[in-house]
Short mmCIF file of C-alpha atoms and ligand atoms in Angstrom, two decimals:
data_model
loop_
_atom_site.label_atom_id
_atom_site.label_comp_id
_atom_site.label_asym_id
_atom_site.label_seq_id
_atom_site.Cartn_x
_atom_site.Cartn_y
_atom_site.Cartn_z
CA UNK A 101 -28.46 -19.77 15.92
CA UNK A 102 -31.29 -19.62 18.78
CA UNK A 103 -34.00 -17.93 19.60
CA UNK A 104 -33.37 -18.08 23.42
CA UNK A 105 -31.39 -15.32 24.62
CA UNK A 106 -27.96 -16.13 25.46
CA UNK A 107 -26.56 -15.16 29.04
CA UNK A 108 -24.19 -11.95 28.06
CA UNK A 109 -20.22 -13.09 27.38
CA UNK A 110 -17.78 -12.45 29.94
CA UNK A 111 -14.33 -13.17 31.07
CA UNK A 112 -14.89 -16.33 33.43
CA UNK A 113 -13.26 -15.56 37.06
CA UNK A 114 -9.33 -16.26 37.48
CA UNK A 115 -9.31 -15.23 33.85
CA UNK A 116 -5.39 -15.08 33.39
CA UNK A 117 -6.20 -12.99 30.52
CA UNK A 118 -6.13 -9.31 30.28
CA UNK A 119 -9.67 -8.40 29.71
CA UNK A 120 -9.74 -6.38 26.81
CA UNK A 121 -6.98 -9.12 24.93
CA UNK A 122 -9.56 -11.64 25.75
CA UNK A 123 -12.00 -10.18 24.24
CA UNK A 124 -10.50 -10.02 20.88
CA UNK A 125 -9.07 -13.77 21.63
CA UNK A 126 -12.59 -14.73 22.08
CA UNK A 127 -13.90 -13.62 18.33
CA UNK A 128 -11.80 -16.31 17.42
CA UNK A 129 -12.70 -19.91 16.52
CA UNK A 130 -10.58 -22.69 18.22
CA UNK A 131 -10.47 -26.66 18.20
CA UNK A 132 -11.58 -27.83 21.77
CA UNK A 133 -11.62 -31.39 20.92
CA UNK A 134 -11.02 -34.61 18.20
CA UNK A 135 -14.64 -36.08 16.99
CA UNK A 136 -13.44 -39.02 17.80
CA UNK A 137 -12.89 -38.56 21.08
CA UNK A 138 -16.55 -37.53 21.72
CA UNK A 139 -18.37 -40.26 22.77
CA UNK A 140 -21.13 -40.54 24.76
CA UNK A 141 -20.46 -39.03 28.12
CA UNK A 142 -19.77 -35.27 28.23
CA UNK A 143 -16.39 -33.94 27.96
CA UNK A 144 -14.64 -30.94 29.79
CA UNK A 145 -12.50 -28.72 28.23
CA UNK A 146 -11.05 -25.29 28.86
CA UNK A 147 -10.96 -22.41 26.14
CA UNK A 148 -9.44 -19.21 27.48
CA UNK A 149 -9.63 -20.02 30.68
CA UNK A 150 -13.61 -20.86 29.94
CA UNK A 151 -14.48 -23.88 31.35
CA UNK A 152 -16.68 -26.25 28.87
CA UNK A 153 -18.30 -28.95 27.92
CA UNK A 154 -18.44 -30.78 24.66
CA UNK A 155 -21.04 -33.90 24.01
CA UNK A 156 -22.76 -35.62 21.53
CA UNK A 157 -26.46 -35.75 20.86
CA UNK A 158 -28.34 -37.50 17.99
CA UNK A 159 -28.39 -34.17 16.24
CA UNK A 160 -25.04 -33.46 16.43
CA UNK A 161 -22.25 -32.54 18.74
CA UNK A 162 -22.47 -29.35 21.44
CA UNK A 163 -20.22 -27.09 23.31
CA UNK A 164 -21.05 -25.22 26.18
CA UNK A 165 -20.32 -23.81 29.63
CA UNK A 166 -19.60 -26.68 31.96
CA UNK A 167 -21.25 -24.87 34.90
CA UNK A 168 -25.10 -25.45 35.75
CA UNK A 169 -26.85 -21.82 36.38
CA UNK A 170 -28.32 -23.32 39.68
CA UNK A 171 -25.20 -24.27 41.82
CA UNK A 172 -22.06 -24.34 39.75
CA UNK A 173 -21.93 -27.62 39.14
CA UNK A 174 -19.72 -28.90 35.68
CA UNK A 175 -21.98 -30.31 33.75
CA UNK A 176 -19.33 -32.45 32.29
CA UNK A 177 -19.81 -34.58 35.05
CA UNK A 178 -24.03 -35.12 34.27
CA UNK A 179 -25.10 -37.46 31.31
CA UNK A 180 -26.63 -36.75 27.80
CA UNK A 181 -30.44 -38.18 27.33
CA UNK A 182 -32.00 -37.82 24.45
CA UNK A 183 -31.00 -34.05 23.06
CA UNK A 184 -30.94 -32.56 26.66
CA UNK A 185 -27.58 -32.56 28.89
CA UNK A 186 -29.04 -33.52 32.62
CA UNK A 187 -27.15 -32.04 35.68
CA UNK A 188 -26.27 -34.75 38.56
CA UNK A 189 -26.63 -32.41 41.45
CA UNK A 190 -31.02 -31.77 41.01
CA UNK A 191 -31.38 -33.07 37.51
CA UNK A 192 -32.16 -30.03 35.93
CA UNK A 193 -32.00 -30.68 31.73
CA UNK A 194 -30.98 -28.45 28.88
CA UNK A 195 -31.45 -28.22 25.34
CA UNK A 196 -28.66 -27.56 22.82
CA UNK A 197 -29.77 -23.63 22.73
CA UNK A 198 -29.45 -23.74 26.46
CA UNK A 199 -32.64 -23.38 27.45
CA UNK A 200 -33.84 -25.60 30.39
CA UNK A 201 -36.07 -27.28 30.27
CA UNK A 202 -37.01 -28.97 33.28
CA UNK A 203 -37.14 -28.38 36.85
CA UNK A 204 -37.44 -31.86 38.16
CA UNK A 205 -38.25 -30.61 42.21
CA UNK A 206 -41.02 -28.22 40.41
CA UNK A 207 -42.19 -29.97 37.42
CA UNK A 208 -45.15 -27.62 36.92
CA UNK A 209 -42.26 -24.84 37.19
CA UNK A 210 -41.52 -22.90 33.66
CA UNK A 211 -37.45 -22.53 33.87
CA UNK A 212 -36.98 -18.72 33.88
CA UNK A 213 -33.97 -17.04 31.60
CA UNK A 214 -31.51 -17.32 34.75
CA UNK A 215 -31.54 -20.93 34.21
CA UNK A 216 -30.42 -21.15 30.77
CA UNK A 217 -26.94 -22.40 29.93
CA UNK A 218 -24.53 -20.63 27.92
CA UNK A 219 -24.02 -22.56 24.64
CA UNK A 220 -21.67 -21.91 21.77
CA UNK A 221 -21.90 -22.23 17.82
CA UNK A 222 -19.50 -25.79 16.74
CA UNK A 223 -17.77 -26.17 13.65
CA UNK A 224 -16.99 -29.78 13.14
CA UNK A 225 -13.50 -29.32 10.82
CA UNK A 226 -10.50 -31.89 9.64
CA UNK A 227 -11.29 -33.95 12.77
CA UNK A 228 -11.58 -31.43 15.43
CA UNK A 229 -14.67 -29.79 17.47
CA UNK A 230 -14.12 -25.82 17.11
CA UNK A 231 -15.98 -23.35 18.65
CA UNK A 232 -15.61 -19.71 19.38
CA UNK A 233 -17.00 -17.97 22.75
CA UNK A 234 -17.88 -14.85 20.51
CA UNK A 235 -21.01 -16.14 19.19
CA UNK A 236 -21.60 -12.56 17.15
CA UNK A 237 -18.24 -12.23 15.98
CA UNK A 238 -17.26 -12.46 12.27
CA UNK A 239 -14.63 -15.06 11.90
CA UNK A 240 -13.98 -18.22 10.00
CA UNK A 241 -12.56 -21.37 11.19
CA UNK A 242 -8.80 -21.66 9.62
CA UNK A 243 -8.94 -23.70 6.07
CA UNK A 244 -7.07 -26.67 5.59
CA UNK A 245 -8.18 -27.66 1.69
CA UNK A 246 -6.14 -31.17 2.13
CA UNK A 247 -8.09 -32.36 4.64
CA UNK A 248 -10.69 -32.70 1.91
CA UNK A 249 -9.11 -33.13 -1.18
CA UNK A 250 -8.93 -36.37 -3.39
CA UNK A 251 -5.85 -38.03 -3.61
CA UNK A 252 -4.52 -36.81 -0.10
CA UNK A 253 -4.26 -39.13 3.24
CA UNK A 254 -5.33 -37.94 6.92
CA UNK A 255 -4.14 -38.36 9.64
CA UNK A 256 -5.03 -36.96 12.94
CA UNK A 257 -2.54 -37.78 15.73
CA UNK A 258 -3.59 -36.93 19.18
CA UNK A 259 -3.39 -33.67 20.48
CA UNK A 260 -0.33 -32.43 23.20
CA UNK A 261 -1.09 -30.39 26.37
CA UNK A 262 1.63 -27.92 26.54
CA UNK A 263 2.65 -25.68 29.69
CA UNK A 264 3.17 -22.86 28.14
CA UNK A 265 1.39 -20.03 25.68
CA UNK A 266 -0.61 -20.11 22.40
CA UNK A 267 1.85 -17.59 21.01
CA UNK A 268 5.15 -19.24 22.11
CA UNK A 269 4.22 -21.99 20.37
CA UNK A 270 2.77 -20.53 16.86
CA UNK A 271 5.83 -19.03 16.73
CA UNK A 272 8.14 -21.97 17.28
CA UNK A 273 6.00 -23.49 14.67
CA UNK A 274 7.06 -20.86 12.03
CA UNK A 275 10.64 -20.67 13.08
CA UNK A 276 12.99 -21.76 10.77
CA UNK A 277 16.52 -21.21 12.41
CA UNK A 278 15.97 -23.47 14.83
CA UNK A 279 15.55 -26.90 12.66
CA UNK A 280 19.48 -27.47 12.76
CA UNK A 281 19.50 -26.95 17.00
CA UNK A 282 15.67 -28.59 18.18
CA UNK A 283 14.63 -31.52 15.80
CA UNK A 284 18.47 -32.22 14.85
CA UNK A 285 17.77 -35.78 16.01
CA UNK A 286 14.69 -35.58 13.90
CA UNK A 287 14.99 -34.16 10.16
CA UNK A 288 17.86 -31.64 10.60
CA UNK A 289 21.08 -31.55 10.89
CA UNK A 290 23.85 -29.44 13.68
CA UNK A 291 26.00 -29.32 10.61
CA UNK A 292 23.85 -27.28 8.40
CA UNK A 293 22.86 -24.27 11.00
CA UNK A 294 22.67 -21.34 7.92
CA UNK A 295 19.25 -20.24 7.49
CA UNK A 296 19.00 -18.38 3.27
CA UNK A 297 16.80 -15.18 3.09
CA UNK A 298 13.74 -15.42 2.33
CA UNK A 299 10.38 -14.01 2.73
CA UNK A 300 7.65 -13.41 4.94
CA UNK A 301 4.97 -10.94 4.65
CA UNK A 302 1.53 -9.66 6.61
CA UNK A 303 -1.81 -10.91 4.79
CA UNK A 304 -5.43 -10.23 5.61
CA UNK A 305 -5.17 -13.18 7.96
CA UNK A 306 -2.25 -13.05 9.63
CA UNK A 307 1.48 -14.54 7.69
CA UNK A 308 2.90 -15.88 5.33
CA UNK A 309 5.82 -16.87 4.30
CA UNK A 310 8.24 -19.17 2.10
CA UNK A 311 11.29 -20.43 2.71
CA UNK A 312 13.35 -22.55 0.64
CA UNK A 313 16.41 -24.24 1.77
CA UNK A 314 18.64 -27.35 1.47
CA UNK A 315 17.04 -29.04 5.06
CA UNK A 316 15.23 -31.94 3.99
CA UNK A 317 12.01 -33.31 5.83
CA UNK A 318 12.86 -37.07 6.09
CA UNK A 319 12.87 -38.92 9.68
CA UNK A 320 16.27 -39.90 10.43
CA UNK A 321 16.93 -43.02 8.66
CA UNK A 322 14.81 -43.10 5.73
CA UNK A 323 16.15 -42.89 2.32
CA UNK A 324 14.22 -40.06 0.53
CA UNK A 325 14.29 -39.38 -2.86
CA UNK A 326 15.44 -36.19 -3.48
CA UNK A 327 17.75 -35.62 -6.26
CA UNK A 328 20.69 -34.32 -5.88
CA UNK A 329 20.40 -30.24 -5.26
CA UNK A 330 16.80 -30.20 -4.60
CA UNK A 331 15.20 -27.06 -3.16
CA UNK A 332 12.90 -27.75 -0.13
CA UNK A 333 9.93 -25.33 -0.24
CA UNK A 334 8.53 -24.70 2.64
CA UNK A 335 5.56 -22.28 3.04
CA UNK A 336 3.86 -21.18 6.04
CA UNK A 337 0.58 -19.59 6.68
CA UNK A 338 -0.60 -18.04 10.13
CA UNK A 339 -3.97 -17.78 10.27
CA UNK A 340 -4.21 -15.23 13.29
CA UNK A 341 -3.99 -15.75 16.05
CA UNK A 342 -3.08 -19.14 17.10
CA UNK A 343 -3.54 -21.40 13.60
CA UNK A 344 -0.85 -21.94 11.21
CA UNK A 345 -0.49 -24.26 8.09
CA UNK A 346 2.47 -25.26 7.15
CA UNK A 347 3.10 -27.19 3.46
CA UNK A 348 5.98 -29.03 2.66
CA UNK A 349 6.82 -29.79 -1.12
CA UNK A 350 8.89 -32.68 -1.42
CA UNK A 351 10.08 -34.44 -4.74
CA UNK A 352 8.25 -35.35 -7.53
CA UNK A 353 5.29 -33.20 -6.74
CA UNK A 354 4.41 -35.04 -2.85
CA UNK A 355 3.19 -32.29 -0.35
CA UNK A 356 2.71 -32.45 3.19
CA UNK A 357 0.32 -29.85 4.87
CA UNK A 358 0.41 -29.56 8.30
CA UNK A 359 -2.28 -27.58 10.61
CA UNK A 360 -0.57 -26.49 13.83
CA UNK A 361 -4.06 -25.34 15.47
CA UNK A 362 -2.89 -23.92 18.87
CA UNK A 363 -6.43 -23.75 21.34
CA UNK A 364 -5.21 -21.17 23.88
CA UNK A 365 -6.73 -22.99 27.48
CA UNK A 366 -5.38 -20.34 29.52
CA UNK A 367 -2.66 -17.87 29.11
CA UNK A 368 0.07 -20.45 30.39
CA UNK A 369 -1.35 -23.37 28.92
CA UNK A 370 -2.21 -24.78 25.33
CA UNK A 371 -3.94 -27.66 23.84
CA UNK A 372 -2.20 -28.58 20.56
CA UNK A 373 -4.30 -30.30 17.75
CA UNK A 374 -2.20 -31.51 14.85
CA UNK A 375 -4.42 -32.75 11.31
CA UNK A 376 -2.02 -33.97 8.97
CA UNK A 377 -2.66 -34.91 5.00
CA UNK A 378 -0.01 -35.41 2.26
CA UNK A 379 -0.41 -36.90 -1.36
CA UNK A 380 2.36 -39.61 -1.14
CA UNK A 381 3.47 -42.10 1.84
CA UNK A 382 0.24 -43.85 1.19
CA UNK A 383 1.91 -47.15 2.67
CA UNK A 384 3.79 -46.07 5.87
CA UNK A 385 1.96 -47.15 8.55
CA UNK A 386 0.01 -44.26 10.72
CA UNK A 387 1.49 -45.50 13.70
CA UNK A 388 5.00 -44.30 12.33
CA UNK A 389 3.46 -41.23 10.95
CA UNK A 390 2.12 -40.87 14.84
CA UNK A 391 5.81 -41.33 16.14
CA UNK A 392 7.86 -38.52 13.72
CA UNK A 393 4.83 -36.27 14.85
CA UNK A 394 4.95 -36.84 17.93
CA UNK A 395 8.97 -36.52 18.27
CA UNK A 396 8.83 -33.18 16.69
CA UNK A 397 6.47 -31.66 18.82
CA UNK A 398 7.84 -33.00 21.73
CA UNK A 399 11.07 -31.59 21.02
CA UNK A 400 9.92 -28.07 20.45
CA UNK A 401 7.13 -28.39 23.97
CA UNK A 402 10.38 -28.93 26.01
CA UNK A 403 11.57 -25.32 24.75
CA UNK A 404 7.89 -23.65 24.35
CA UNK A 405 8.08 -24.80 28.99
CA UNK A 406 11.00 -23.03 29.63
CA UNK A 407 10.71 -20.16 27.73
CA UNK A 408 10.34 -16.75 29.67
CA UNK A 409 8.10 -14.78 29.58
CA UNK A 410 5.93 -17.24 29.29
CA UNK A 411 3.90 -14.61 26.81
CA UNK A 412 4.84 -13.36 23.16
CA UNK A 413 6.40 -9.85 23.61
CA UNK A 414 4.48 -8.02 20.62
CA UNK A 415 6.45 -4.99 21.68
CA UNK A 416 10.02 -5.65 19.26
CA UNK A 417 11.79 -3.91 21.19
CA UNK A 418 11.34 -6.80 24.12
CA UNK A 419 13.68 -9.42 22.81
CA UNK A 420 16.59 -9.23 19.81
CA UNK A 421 16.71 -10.93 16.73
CA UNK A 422 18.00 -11.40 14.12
CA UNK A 423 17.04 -11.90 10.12
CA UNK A 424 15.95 -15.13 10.38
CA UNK A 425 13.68 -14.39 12.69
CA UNK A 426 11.85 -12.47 9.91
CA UNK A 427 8.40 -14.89 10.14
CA UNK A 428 8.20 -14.47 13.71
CA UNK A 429 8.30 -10.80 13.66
CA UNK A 430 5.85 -10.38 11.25
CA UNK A 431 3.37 -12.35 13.32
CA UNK A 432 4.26 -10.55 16.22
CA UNK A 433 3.67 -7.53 14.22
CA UNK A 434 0.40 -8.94 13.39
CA UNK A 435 -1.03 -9.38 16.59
CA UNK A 436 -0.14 -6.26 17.50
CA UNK A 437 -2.21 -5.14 14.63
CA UNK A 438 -5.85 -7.04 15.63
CA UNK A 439 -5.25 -4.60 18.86
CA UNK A 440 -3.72 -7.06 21.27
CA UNK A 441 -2.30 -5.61 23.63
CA UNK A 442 1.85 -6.00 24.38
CA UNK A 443 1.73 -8.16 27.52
CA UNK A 444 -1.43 -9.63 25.77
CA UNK A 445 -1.72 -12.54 28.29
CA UNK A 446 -0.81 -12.36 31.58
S1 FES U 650 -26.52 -27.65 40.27
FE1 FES U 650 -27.21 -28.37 38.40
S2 FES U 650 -29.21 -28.91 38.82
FE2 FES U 650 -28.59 -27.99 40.65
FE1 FE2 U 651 10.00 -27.16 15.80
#
């Protein structure tokens, strides 16, 4: 990416990570932010507990470490001129491969290598800003095909700060037992608890899985068209660790794929980002697509908070289950497999 030499990775203090799981975590590439929401002052953000900033040059937009080499300060809180982010404390300026460039106090000064700022590669994907801390690693962002395919609408509802873990939540996503109990007010119904078989197996990337079953995926209220009998496919793919797409096939060939891209901010705390596109519904307004989204996922943050521990268990023996709960264990299983560790956050 740059010639300068980058300032060597490591956890940031108060890490709530253990260091060896964050390491791994950290190969990984995660959404820190929605294009649209950066404009032209620098944004802070926090990626495994690494504190960063994201802004917008004429070339493109940045991520790095919102912390100045000369006294700590977040640079979030400085100003963007021309390509260089400036720092408000002494004005010090850096270019997008993090080297400074100016010394304003000593302006016949060459910056040395402690000055420069630790930058990372971007991605700009379905609407979101990723970026992984690993800059050498050898990982891909997630795919989601829909985003850009013909004859599909987007839709990119806000994202939801939830207080509690990557994990909980990617596995709430793929859980399929709890439709009838959770979003009963939603889609589902308490009447129609029974989850079928069905299958769920380990990939190259992490899960998937298909499950087909007689729960439909209309709001509340609306009068689908399903005949009489119909099957509801749904499949799920995790992209390990904390991405998984989710595809819904409703009648008369509609789909609706769903990203749940979980951006692990600390161990106890995750940034949900939520790209939707589906081939059908091309009149309901995005405000109501907004409002089912946002109903779901605020149904299933209010159990991802009280869940305890806060962490996935990868270790099975930890918690029981039961065969319905054959998704989640597979993607527990998975983890386990890229060599996190059991208590892999805190
Ligand atoms: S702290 Fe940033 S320029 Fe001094
Ligand atoms: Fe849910």
């Amino acid at each position: 990416m740059s010639a300068v030499r980058q300032p060597v990775l490591t956890p940031p203090r108060d890490c709530s990570f253990d260091p060896a799981d964050w390491a791994i975590l950290a190969r990984h590439w995660y959404p820190v932010a929605r294009v649209e929401d950066v404009g032209e002052k620098p944004l802070a953000a926090t990626l495994l507990d690494m504190a960063l900033v994201v802004y917008r040059t004429g070339a493109g937009i940045h991520v790095a470490r919102n912390l100045c080499p000369h006294r700590g300060v977040p640079l979030s809180h400085g100003w963007v001129e021309g390509e260089e982010i400036v720092c408000p404390y002494h004005g010090l300026r850096y270019a997008a491969d993090g080297r400074c460039t100016q010394i304003p106090a000593h302006p016949e000064l060459a910056p040395s290598a402690r000055f420069t700022l630790q930058v990372f590669p971007v991605k700009v994907r379905y609407g979101l800003v990723w970026t992984r801390l690993d800059r050498d690693a050898d990982t891909v962002v997630p795919p989601f095909e829909a985003w850009e395919t013909a004859g599909y609408r987007q839709v990119l509802p806000p994202y939801v700060d939830i207080g509690g873990s990557a994990g909980r939540q990617v596995e709430g996503f793929v859980d399929v037992a709890h439709f009838a109990w959770i979003h009963h007010e939603a889609f589902a119904s308490r009447e129609n608890p029974v989850v079928p078989d069905y299958t769920a197996a380990l990939t190259d990337y992490g899960v998937h899985a298909e499950y087909r079953s007689d729960v439909p995926n209309y709001p509340k209220g609306v009068e689908g068209d399903a005949p009489a009998g119909f099957v509801w496919l749904r499949e799920f793919d995790i992209h390990a660790p904390f991405t998984a797409r989710l595809i819904v096939h409703f009648p008369n060939e509609g789909k609706l794929h769903i990203l749940n891209a979980a951006s692990p901010v600390s161990a106890r705390r995750t940034r949900l980002f939520v790209p939707i596109a589906q081939n059908f519904n091309f009149d309901v307004p995005t405000e109501d697509i907004h409002a089912f989204n946002a109903q779901i996922f605020a149904e299933d943050q209010a159990i991802i908070e009280i869940q305890k521990p806060e962490d996935l268990p990868l270790d099975l023996t930890a918690e029981a289950h039961f065969p319905a709960d054959r998704s989640s264990a597979a993607y527990r299983r998975y983890l386990s497999k890229m060599g996190l560790s059991f208590r892999y956050t805190a």
